[in-house]
Coordinates of C-alpha atoms and ligand atoms in Angstrom, one line a residue:
M1 CA 0.0 0.0 0.0
A2 CA 1.2 3.5 -0.8
D3 CA 2.1 6.0 1.9
S4 CA 0.5 9.4 1.2
F5 CA 2.0 12.8 1.8
D6 CA 1.0 16.3 0.7
I7 CA 4.5 16.9 -0.8
L8 CA 7.2 14.6 -2.0
V9 CA 10.6 16.1 -2.7
I10 CA 13.2 14.1 -4.7
G11 CA 16.7 15.2 -3.6
G12 CA 17.9 16.5 -0.2
G13 CA 20.3 19.2 -1.5
T14 CA 20.1 22.9 -1.1
G15 CA 17.1 23.0 -3.5
G16 CA 15.3 20.1 -2.0
Y17 CA 15.9 20.2 1.8
P18 CA 14.7 23.9 2.3
A19 CA 11.7 23.1 0.1
A20 CA 10.8 20.2 2.4
I21 CA 11.3 22.2 5.6
R22 CA 9.3 25.2 4.3
A23 CA 6.5 22.9 3.2
A24 CA 6.4 21.4 6.6
Q25 CA 6.4 24.8 8.2
L26 CA 3.4 25.7 6.0
G27 CA 1.5 22.8 7.5
M28 CA 2.0 20.2 4.8
T29 CA 3.1 16.5 5.4
V30 CA 6.4 16.0 3.6
A31 CA 8.8 13.2 2.6
C32 CA 12.2 13.9 1.1
I33 CA 13.7 11.0 -0.9
E34 CA 17.6 11.2 -0.8
R35 CA 19.8 8.3 -1.7
R36 CA 23.1 9.7 -0.4
D37 CA 24.1 8.7 3.2
A38 CA 23.9 12.3 4.3
L39 CA 21.5 15.2 3.6
G40 CA 22.6 18.5 2.0
G41 CA 23.3 17.3 -1.5
T42 CA 26.3 18.5 -3.6
C43 CA 26.8 21.8 -1.7
L44 CA 27.2 20.3 1.8
N45 CA 28.8 17.0 0.9
V46 CA 31.1 17.6 -2.1
G47 CA 30.6 21.3 -3.1
C48 CA 30.4 24.7 -1.4
I49 CA 31.2 23.5 2.1
P50 CA 34.2 21.2 1.7
S51 CA 35.7 23.5 -0.9
K52 CA 35.4 26.5 1.4
A53 CA 36.8 24.6 4.3
L54 CA 39.9 23.7 2.2
L55 CA 40.1 27.2 0.7
H56 CA 40.1 28.7 4.3
S57 CA 42.7 26.3 5.6
S58 CA 45.0 26.7 2.6
E59 CA 44.6 30.5 2.7
L60 CA 45.7 30.5 6.4
F61 CA 48.7 28.4 5.4
A62 CA 49.7 30.7 2.5
E63 CA 49.3 33.8 4.7
V64 CA 51.4 32.4 7.5
Q65 CA 54.0 31.1 5.1
Q66 CA 54.3 34.2 3.0
G67 CA 52.4 37.2 4.4
M68 CA 53.6 37.8 7.9
E69 CA 57.0 39.3 7.6
E70 CA 55.7 42.7 6.4
H71 CA 53.7 42.9 9.7
G72 CA 56.9 42.2 11.7
I73 CA 55.8 38.6 12.6
G74 CA 58.5 36.0 12.2
I75 CA 57.3 32.4 11.8
G76 CA 59.6 29.5 10.9
G77 CA 59.0 25.8 10.0
V78 CA 55.5 26.2 8.7
A79 CA 54.2 22.9 7.4
M80 CA 50.9 21.5 6.2
N81 CA 49.6 18.2 7.6
V82 CA 47.5 17.1 4.6
P83 CA 45.6 14.3 6.4
Q84 CA 44.6 16.7 9.1
F85 CA 43.7 19.4 6.5
I86 CA 41.3 16.9 4.8
A87 CA 40.0 15.5 8.2
R88 CA 39.0 18.9 9.4
K89 CA 37.1 19.5 6.2
D90 CA 35.3 16.1 6.7
E91 CA 34.4 17.2 10.2
V92 CA 32.9 20.5 9.0
V93 CA 30.8 18.5 6.4
A94 CA 29.6 15.9 8.9
G95 CA 28.6 18.6 11.4
L96 CA 26.5 20.5 8.8
T97 CA 24.9 17.5 7.2
K98 CA 23.9 16.1 10.6
G99 CA 22.4 19.6 11.3
V100 CA 20.1 19.2 8.3
E101 CA 19.0 15.8 9.6
H102 CA 18.2 17.4 12.9
L103 CA 16.2 20.1 11.1
F104 CA 14.2 17.4 9.3
K105 CA 13.3 15.8 12.6
K106 CA 12.4 19.1 14.2
N107 CA 10.1 20.0 11.3
K108 CA 8.7 16.4 11.0
V109 CA 10.0 15.9 7.5
E110 CA 10.5 12.2 6.8
W111 CA 13.8 11.3 5.1
V112 CA 13.2 8.3 2.9
K113 CA 16.7 6.8 2.2
G114 CA 16.7 5.5 -1.4
S115 CA 16.3 6.2 -5.1
A116 CA 13.0 7.5 -6.4
R117 CA 11.4 7.1 -9.8
F118 CA 8.0 8.1 -11.2
E119 CA 5.3 5.5 -11.7
A120 CA 2.7 8.3 -12.2
P121 CA 2.8 12.1 -11.8
D122 CA 1.6 11.8 -8.2
R123 CA 3.3 8.4 -7.4
L124 CA 6.9 7.4 -6.8
R125 CA 8.5 4.1 -6.3
V126 CA 11.6 4.2 -4.0
E127 CA 14.2 1.5 -4.0
L128 CA 15.4 1.7 -0.4
N129 CA 19.1 1.8 0.3
D130 CA 18.6 -0.9 2.9
G131 CA 16.8 -3.2 0.5
G132 CA 13.1 -3.4 -0.4
S133 CA 11.0 -0.6 -1.8
R134 CA 8.2 1.8 -0.9
T135 CA 5.5 3.5 -3.0
L136 CA 4.7 7.1 -2.0
T137 CA 1.9 9.3 -3.3
A138 CA 1.6 13.1 -3.2
T139 CA -1.7 15.0 -2.9
K140 CA -0.3 18.5 -3.6
G141 CA 2.8 17.9 -5.7
V142 CA 6.1 16.2 -6.4
I143 CA 9.2 18.5 -6.5
I144 CA 12.2 17.3 -8.5
A145 CA 15.4 18.6 -7.0
T146 CA 17.9 16.1 -8.3
G147 CA 20.7 18.6 -9.0
S148 CA 23.6 18.2 -11.4
E149 CA 26.8 16.2 -12.0
S150 CA 30.2 17.0 -13.4
S151 CA 30.3 17.2 -17.2
S152 CA 32.7 14.8 -18.9
L153 CA 35.2 15.1 -21.7
K154 CA 35.7 12.7 -24.6
N155 CA 38.8 10.6 -24.2
V156 CA 39.4 11.8 -20.6
E157 CA 38.2 9.0 -18.3
V158 CA 37.7 10.0 -14.7
D159 CA 38.8 7.5 -12.0
E160 CA 38.7 10.1 -9.1
K161 CA 42.4 9.2 -8.3
R162 CA 44.6 10.6 -11.1
I163 CA 41.9 12.0 -13.3
I164 CA 39.5 13.6 -11.0
T165 CA 36.4 15.8 -10.8
S166 CA 35.9 18.4 -8.0
T167 CA 34.9 15.5 -5.7
G168 CA 38.3 13.9 -6.0
A169 CA 40.0 17.3 -5.7
L170 CA 38.5 17.6 -2.2
C171 CA 40.1 14.5 -0.8
L172 CA 43.6 14.1 -2.4
C173 CA 45.8 12.4 0.2
E174 CA 49.0 14.2 -0.9
V175 CA 49.9 17.4 -2.7
P176 CA 50.3 16.7 -6.4
R177 CA 53.6 17.8 -7.9
H178 CA 51.9 19.0 -11.1
L179 CA 48.1 19.5 -11.2
V180 CA 46.6 20.2 -14.6
V181 CA 43.1 21.7 -14.4
I182 CA 40.9 21.6 -17.5
G183 CA 38.5 24.6 -17.4
A184 CA 39.2 28.1 -15.9
G185 CA 35.8 28.4 -14.3
Y186 CA 34.6 28.4 -10.7
I187 CA 35.9 25.0 -9.7
G188 CA 39.2 25.2 -11.7
L189 CA 40.2 28.5 -10.1
E190 CA 39.0 27.7 -6.5
L191 CA 40.4 24.2 -6.3
G192 CA 43.4 25.0 -8.4
S193 CA 44.2 27.8 -5.8
V194 CA 43.8 25.3 -2.9
W195 CA 46.5 23.0 -4.3
R196 CA 48.7 25.8 -5.6
R197 CA 48.9 27.2 -2.1
L198 CA 50.0 23.9 -0.8
G199 CA 52.8 23.8 -3.3
S200 CA 51.5 22.1 -6.5
E201 CA 52.6 23.5 -9.9
V202 CA 49.2 24.2 -11.4
T203 CA 48.5 24.6 -15.1
V204 CA 45.0 25.6 -16.2
I205 CA 43.9 24.7 -19.8
E206 CA 40.9 26.7 -21.0
F207 CA 39.0 26.4 -24.3
L208 CA 38.1 30.1 -24.5
D209 CA 40.4 33.1 -24.5
G210 CA 40.1 34.1 -20.8
I211 CA 39.0 32.9 -17.4
V212 CA 35.4 32.6 -16.2
P213 CA 33.5 33.5 -19.4
T214 CA 30.5 34.9 -17.5
M215 CA 32.5 37.4 -15.5
D216 CA 32.8 41.2 -16.4
R217 CA 35.9 41.1 -18.7
E218 CA 37.7 44.0 -17.0
I219 CA 37.4 42.3 -13.6
A220 CA 38.4 39.0 -15.2
R221 CA 41.6 40.6 -16.6
H222 CA 42.6 41.9 -13.1
F223 CA 41.7 38.6 -11.5
H224 CA 43.7 36.6 -14.1
K225 CA 46.8 38.8 -13.5
E226 CA 46.6 38.2 -9.8
L227 CA 46.2 34.4 -10.2
E228 CA 49.3 34.4 -12.5
R229 CA 51.2 36.3 -9.8
Q230 CA 50.2 33.6 -7.4
G231 CA 51.9 31.1 -9.7
L232 CA 49.0 29.5 -11.6
K233 CA 49.8 29.0 -15.3
F234 CA 47.2 29.4 -18.0
R235 CA 46.9 28.0 -21.6
F236 CA 43.9 29.7 -23.3
N237 CA 42.3 28.9 -26.6
T238 CA 43.3 25.3 -26.1
K239 CA 41.4 22.0 -26.2
V240 CA 42.4 18.7 -24.6
T241 CA 42.0 15.8 -27.0
E242 CA 43.1 12.9 -24.8
A243 CA 44.4 11.9 -21.3
R244 CA 46.3 8.7 -21.0
Q245 CA 47.4 7.2 -17.6
H246 CA 50.8 5.4 -17.3
D247 CA 53.1 4.6 -14.4
G248 CA 51.4 6.9 -11.9
S249 CA 51.1 9.9 -14.1
V250 CA 48.9 11.2 -16.9
T251 CA 49.9 12.4 -20.4
L252 CA 47.5 15.0 -21.7
A253 CA 47.3 15.7 -25.4
F254 CA 46.0 19.1 -26.4
E255 CA 45.9 21.5 -29.4
P256 CA 44.8 25.0 -30.3
A257 CA 41.0 25.3 -30.1
A258 CA 40.9 26.6 -33.7
G259 CA 43.0 23.6 -34.8
G260 CA 46.7 23.3 -35.2
A261 CA 49.7 21.3 -34.0
A262 CA 49.2 18.9 -31.1
E263 CA 51.3 19.1 -27.9
T264 CA 51.5 17.0 -24.7
L265 CA 51.9 17.7 -21.0
E266 CA 52.7 15.4 -18.1
A267 CA 50.6 15.7 -14.9
D268 CA 50.4 13.8 -11.6
V269 CA 46.7 14.7 -11.3
V270 CA 44.2 16.1 -13.8
L271 CA 41.1 17.9 -12.6
V272 CA 38.3 18.0 -15.1
A273 CA 36.2 21.2 -14.4
V274 CA 34.4 22.0 -17.6
G275 CA 31.0 22.7 -16.1
R276 CA 28.1 20.7 -14.6
R277 CA 25.1 19.2 -16.3
P278 CA 21.6 18.5 -14.9
Y279 CA 21.0 15.1 -13.4
T280 CA 17.7 13.4 -14.2
H281 CA 19.0 9.9 -14.7
G282 CA 16.7 7.0 -13.5
L283 CA 13.6 9.2 -12.7
S284 CA 11.5 7.6 -15.5
L285 CA 10.5 11.1 -16.7
D286 CA 9.4 9.6 -20.1
L287 CA 6.8 7.6 -18.4
I288 CA 5.0 10.7 -17.2
G289 CA 5.7 12.7 -20.4
L290 CA 7.9 15.2 -18.7
K291 CA 9.9 17.1 -21.3
L292 CA 13.6 18.2 -21.1
D293 CA 15.2 21.0 -23.1
E294 CA 18.1 20.7 -25.5
K295 CA 20.6 20.8 -22.6
G296 CA 18.9 18.1 -20.6
R297 CA 17.4 20.6 -18.1
I298 CA 13.8 20.6 -16.9
P299 CA 12.1 23.7 -18.3
V300 CA 9.7 25.4 -15.8
T301 CA 7.1 28.1 -15.9
E302 CA 6.1 30.5 -13.1
G303 CA 5.8 28.7 -9.8
F304 CA 8.4 26.1 -11.0
R305 CA 5.7 24.1 -12.8
T306 CA 6.9 21.5 -15.4
N307 CA 4.8 20.5 -18.4
V308 CA 3.2 17.8 -16.2
P309 CA 0.5 19.1 -13.8
G310 CA 1.4 18.5 -10.2
V311 CA 5.1 18.0 -10.9
Y312 CA 7.5 20.9 -10.1
A313 CA 11.3 21.2 -10.5
V314 CA 13.9 23.4 -8.7
G315 CA 17.7 23.9 -8.4
D316 CA 20.5 22.9 -10.7
V317 CA 18.2 20.6 -12.7
I318 CA 16.3 23.7 -14.2
P319 CA 17.8 26.6 -16.2
G320 CA 19.5 29.4 -14.3
P321 CA 22.7 29.8 -12.3
M322 CA 24.0 26.6 -10.6
L323 CA 24.5 28.2 -7.2
A324 CA 23.3 26.9 -3.8
H325 CA 21.6 30.1 -2.7
K326 CA 19.7 30.2 -6.0
T327 CA 18.6 26.6 -5.5
T328 CA 17.3 27.5 -2.1
L329 CA 15.4 30.5 -3.5
D330 CA 13.8 28.1 -6.0
G331 CA 12.9 25.5 -3.5
V332 CA 11.3 27.8 -0.9
T333 CA 9.5 29.9 -3.5
C334 CA 8.1 26.7 -5.2
V335 CA 6.4 25.5 -2.0
E336 CA 5.2 29.0 -1.1
G337 CA 3.5 28.9 -4.6
I338 CA 2.0 25.5 -3.9
A339 CA 0.6 26.9 -0.7
G340 CA -1.0 29.7 -2.7
R341 CA 1.5 32.4 -1.9
Y342 CA 3.7 34.6 -4.2
A343 CA 6.0 32.4 -6.4
G344 CA 8.1 34.9 -8.4
V345 CA 11.9 35.0 -8.5
D346 CA 14.4 37.5 -9.9
Y347 CA 17.7 35.8 -10.9
N348 CA 19.2 39.2 -11.8
T349 CA 19.8 39.8 -8.1
V350 CA 21.4 36.4 -7.4
P351 CA 25.0 37.2 -6.4
E352 CA 28.0 35.2 -7.6
V353 CA 31.2 34.7 -5.6
I354 CA 34.5 33.0 -6.4
Y355 CA 36.1 32.3 -3.1
T356 CA 39.7 32.8 -4.1
A357 CA 42.1 35.2 -2.3
P358 CA 41.2 37.9 -3.2
A359 CA 37.7 36.9 -3.9
V360 CA 35.5 38.0 -6.8
A361 CA 31.8 38.9 -6.1
S362 CA 29.2 40.3 -8.5
V363 CA 25.6 40.9 -8.9
G364 CA 23.5 42.1 -11.9
Q365 CA 24.8 42.7 -15.3
T366 CA 28.4 42.9 -16.7
E367 CA 29.6 45.7 -19.0
E368 CA 29.5 43.3 -21.9
E369 CA 25.9 42.3 -21.3
L370 CA 24.8 46.0 -21.1
K371 CA 26.6 46.7 -24.4
A372 CA 25.1 43.7 -26.1
A373 CA 21.6 44.8 -24.9
G374 CA 22.2 48.3 -26.2
V375 CA 21.7 49.9 -22.7
D376 CA 23.0 53.4 -22.2
Y377 CA 25.1 53.0 -19.1
K378 CA 27.7 54.7 -16.9
V379 CA 30.6 53.3 -14.9
G380 CA 32.1 54.1 -11.5
K381 CA 35.4 52.4 -10.6
F382 CA 37.5 52.6 -7.5
P383 CA 40.7 50.7 -6.7
F384 CA 41.3 49.1 -3.2
T385 CA 44.7 50.8 -3.2
A386 CA 43.0 54.1 -2.5
V387 CA 41.0 52.7 0.5
S388 CA 42.7 53.4 3.8
R389 CA 41.6 50.1 5.5
A390 CA 43.1 48.1 2.6
R391 CA 46.4 49.9 3.3
C392 CA 46.2 49.2 7.1
N393 CA 45.6 45.5 6.3
G394 CA 48.5 45.4 3.8
D395 CA 46.3 44.1 1.0
T396 CA 45.5 46.6 -1.7
R397 CA 44.8 44.2 -4.5
G398 CA 41.5 44.8 -6.3
L399 CA 38.9 47.0 -7.9
T400 CA 35.2 47.8 -7.5
K401 CA 33.1 48.6 -10.5
I402 CA 29.5 49.9 -10.5
L403 CA 27.4 50.0 -13.6
T404 CA 24.3 52.3 -13.7
E405 CA 21.6 53.3 -16.1
A406 CA 22.5 56.6 -17.7
G407 CA 20.1 59.4 -16.7
T408 CA 18.6 57.6 -13.7
N409 CA 21.8 56.3 -12.0
R410 CA 19.9 53.1 -11.1
I411 CA 22.3 50.4 -10.3
L412 CA 22.5 47.6 -12.9
G413 CA 25.5 45.7 -11.8
V414 CA 28.3 45.6 -9.2
H415 CA 31.5 43.7 -9.6
I416 CA 34.1 43.5 -6.7
F417 CA 37.5 41.9 -7.0
G418 CA 39.3 42.3 -3.7
A419 CA 39.6 41.1 -0.1
D420 CA 36.2 40.4 1.6
A421 CA 34.3 40.9 -1.7
D422 CA 32.0 38.1 -0.5
L423 CA 31.2 40.1 2.6
M424 CA 30.6 43.3 0.7
I425 CA 28.4 42.1 -2.2
P426 CA 25.2 41.9 0.0
E427 CA 25.2 45.8 0.1
A428 CA 25.0 45.8 -3.7
V429 CA 22.4 43.1 -3.8
L430 CA 20.2 44.9 -1.3
A431 CA 20.7 48.2 -3.2
M432 CA 19.5 46.5 -6.4
E433 CA 16.6 44.8 -4.7
F434 CA 15.4 48.2 -3.5
G435 CA 16.0 49.7 -7.0
A436 CA 18.6 52.1 -5.5
T437 CA 20.8 54.5 -7.4
T438 CA 24.4 55.5 -6.8
E439 CA 23.1 58.6 -5.1
D440 CA 21.5 56.4 -2.5
I441 CA 24.8 54.6 -1.9
A442 CA 26.7 57.9 -1.8
L443 CA 24.3 59.2 0.8
T444 CA 24.6 56.1 3.0
V445 CA 27.2 56.6 5.7
H446 CA 29.9 53.9 5.6
A447 CA 32.0 53.4 8.8
H448 CA 35.6 54.5 8.4
P449 CA 38.0 52.9 7.9
T450 CA 36.3 49.8 6.4
L451 CA 36.7 48.0 3.1
P452 CA 33.0 48.6 2.1
E453 CA 34.0 52.3 1.6
V454 CA 35.2 51.0 -1.8
I455 CA 31.6 50.7 -2.9
K456 CA 30.7 54.2 -1.7
E457 CA 33.8 55.6 -3.4
A458 CA 32.9 53.8 -6.7
A459 CA 29.4 55.4 -6.4
L460 CA 31.0 58.8 -5.9
V461 CA 33.2 58.3 -9.0
E462 CA 30.1 57.4 -11.0
L463 CA 28.4 60.6 -9.8
G464 CA 31.5 62.7 -10.7
R465 CA 32.0 63.6 -7.0
A466 CA 35.1 61.5 -6.1
M467 CA 37.3 63.0 -3.4
H468 CA 39.8 60.3 -2.7
I469 CA 41.1 59.7 -6.2
Ligands
FAD501 P1 22.2 18.8 -5.4 O1 22.8 19.5 -4.3 O2 23.0 18.2 -6.4 O3 21.2 17.7 -4.7 C1 20.5 16.8 -5.5 C2 20.4 15.5 -4.6 O4 19.5 14.7 -5.2 C3 21.7 14.7 -4.4 O5 22.1 14.6 -3.1 C4 21.4 13.4 -5.1 O6 21.9 12.3 -4.3 C5 19.9 13.3 -5.0 N1 19.2 12.5 -6.0 C6 19.4 12.6 -7.3 N2 18.5 11.8 -8.0 C7 17.9 11.1 -7.0 C8 16.9 10.1 -7.0 N3 16.4 9.6 -8.1 N4 16.4 9.6 -5.8 C9 16.9 10.1 -4.6 N5 17.8 11.1 -4.6 C10 18.3 11.6 -5.7 N6 27.3 27.1 -5.1 C11 27.4 28.2 -4.3 O7 26.4 28.9 -4.3 N7 28.5 28.5 -3.6 C12 29.6 27.8 -3.6 O8 30.6 28.1 -3.0 C13 29.6 26.6 -4.4 N8 30.7 25.8 -4.4 C14 30.7 24.6 -5.1 C15 31.8 23.9 -5.2 C16 31.8 22.7 -5.9 C17 33.0 21.9 -5.9 C18 30.6 22.3 -6.6 C19 30.6 21.0 -7.4 C20 29.5 23.1 -6.6 C21 29.5 24.3 -5.9 N9 28.4 25.1 -5.8 C22 28.4 26.2 -5.1 C23 27.1 24.7 -6.5 C24 26.1 24.1 -5.6 O9 26.7 23.0 -4.9 C25 24.9 23.6 -6.4 O10 24.3 24.7 -7.1 C26 23.8 23.0 -5.4 O11 24.4 22.1 -4.6 C27 22.7 22.4 -6.2 O12 21.7 22.1 -5.4 P2 20.5 21.1 -5.8 O13 19.6 20.9 -4.6 O14 19.8 21.6 -7.0 O15 21.2 19.8 -6.2
NAI502 P1 32.2 26.7 -15.1 O1 31.1 26.7 -16.0 O2 32.3 27.7 -14.0 O3 33.6 26.7 -15.9 C1 33.9 25.7 -16.9 C2 35.1 26.3 -17.7 O4 35.5 25.2 -18.5 C3 34.6 27.4 -18.6 O5 35.6 28.5 -18.5 C4 34.6 26.8 -20.0 O6 34.9 27.7 -21.0 C5 35.7 25.7 -19.8 N1 35.6 24.6 -20.7 C6 34.5 24.0 -21.2 N2 34.8 22.9 -22.0 C7 36.1 22.9 -22.0 C8 37.1 22.1 -22.7 N3 36.7 21.0 -23.4 N4 38.4 22.3 -22.5 C9 38.8 23.4 -21.8 N5 38.0 24.2 -21.1 C10 36.6 24.0 -21.2 O7 32.2 25.2 -14.5 P2 32.9 24.5 -13.3 O8 34.1 25.3 -12.9 O9 33.0 23.1 -13.6 O10 31.8 24.7 -12.1 C11 30.5 24.2 -12.3 C12 29.5 25.1 -11.6 O11 29.5 24.8 -10.2 C13 29.8 26.6 -11.8 O12 29.4 27.1 -13.0 C14 29.0 27.1 -10.6 O13 27.7 27.2 -11.0 C15 29.1 26.0 -9.6 N6 30.2 26.4 -8.6 C16 30.1 27.5 -7.9 C17 31.1 27.9 -7.0 C18 30.9 29.2 -6.2 O14 29.7 29.7 -6.2 N7 31.9 29.7 -5.6 C19 32.3 27.1 -6.8 C20 32.3 26.0 -7.7 C21 31.3 25.6 -8.5

């Protein structure tokens, strides 16, 4: 006999678990089907959280190793204990995933441990991890939140030991002598930085002519220069054609993206980081007539409705940025909609952060996007070197750029490359949410001396009222 719930959520990641909790808070009975041994999905288990733990530890290591003499602090014999470095990350992950389990219990969400597939739009069959199966039905809707997986490359076979995805890069047991990263995007630059700080030679091979294709190009150029200063090497306009393993190393064959003479490179470890693709494998979507788009994503209309009534989809599996906070926005908004509340989202104010040192954070449109859309815009830029707190801290790398609509000064995009960019971007997000102008930011008193003054100063530059540059 089937167990009946109001809502069934497939996937316990940052899209699915907040959807389940919010649905329970709104008075619905909920089951979340997750096959992984821990809740939290990609973000908590093999994504945001473990990568940020390793980024933080490796940043501390690099700072202590290289950055203290200027401050008069002498430290000798600094060494990284790699097993402890990895074990600490595992503890952080375990603590947070257990926390989600606790929240499920508190909110009376049932975690069904197994793999779900559709038998009908309102009925799922779950093959339980412990053996056996269960049939579950939903009276108010089924939410698909099955996320994404690493994209693969032809002739580059991942074994998660020598040829790895981000998941393997989060648990290497020793520092590779030469790490070759394929793809100069979020994962390549964050995890490439981690292992570079620990001493690896890192070569990044990128198909296009620069790093992070979606980033404002001026910011990307500054960021690229800084990464090179940190010792990362880049090969742009290059495509990998094959990776072959032999005697504990990997030979990579590559050639110019536009065609030309082939070359080879030896690596101890190769990290494949060429994007992620939606994951819908094994759901039996055909059986219920649910349609995918040309990229394998589930298209949705307002309220996260799929083409099948009563079936919704949220997170990485639908179009839009593949970011944890965006997936949570989707999940929560979707169940609010099912409960009859407002179900609109604005992805234009979803911030993006690359957690390198310095970090890059942005919201809204890039200069290239505004040009392409034919928008009449103005720019205000301010370098960290002219911010007094950056001087006090001894880190003046970076730049802030504000893009506004000409005539109204309404903020259309903010791009920050510099220390604590991740902590500063919420001011810009809030400003855009409120439809603020650079005048509003200029009139807002910023404490002195703080790094966020860089945003106010960029606003003053845009208004033609700069005093500190
Ligand atoms: P997922 O988190 O992938 O969850 C889907 C879940 O569904 C999985 O746990 C899976 O086991 C389960 N599942 C799938 N099919 C079934 C089935 N049939 N039955 C049962 N269970 C099923 N984003 C940020 O915003 N900030 C970051 O710093 C950041 N860092 C990242 C670092 C890395 C290395 C990676 C890989 C990603 C990072 N991301 C980051 C992206 C972020 O992790 C994803 O956007 C987010 O996790 C997607 O959430 P989701 O709920 O849509 O899917
Ligand atoms: P990405 O899309 O950020 O970058 C992939 C890069 O690989 C691009 O620069 C692309 O041009 C390049 N590329 C594609 N095919 C290639 C090929 N054949 N050869 C060489 N280069 C190639 O994807 P990435 O880094 O894998 O990350 C996946 C997603 O995970 C991100 O887009 C982001 O949504 C999310 N993420 C977010 C993080 C954050 O918020 N800080 C951190 C890590 C991941």
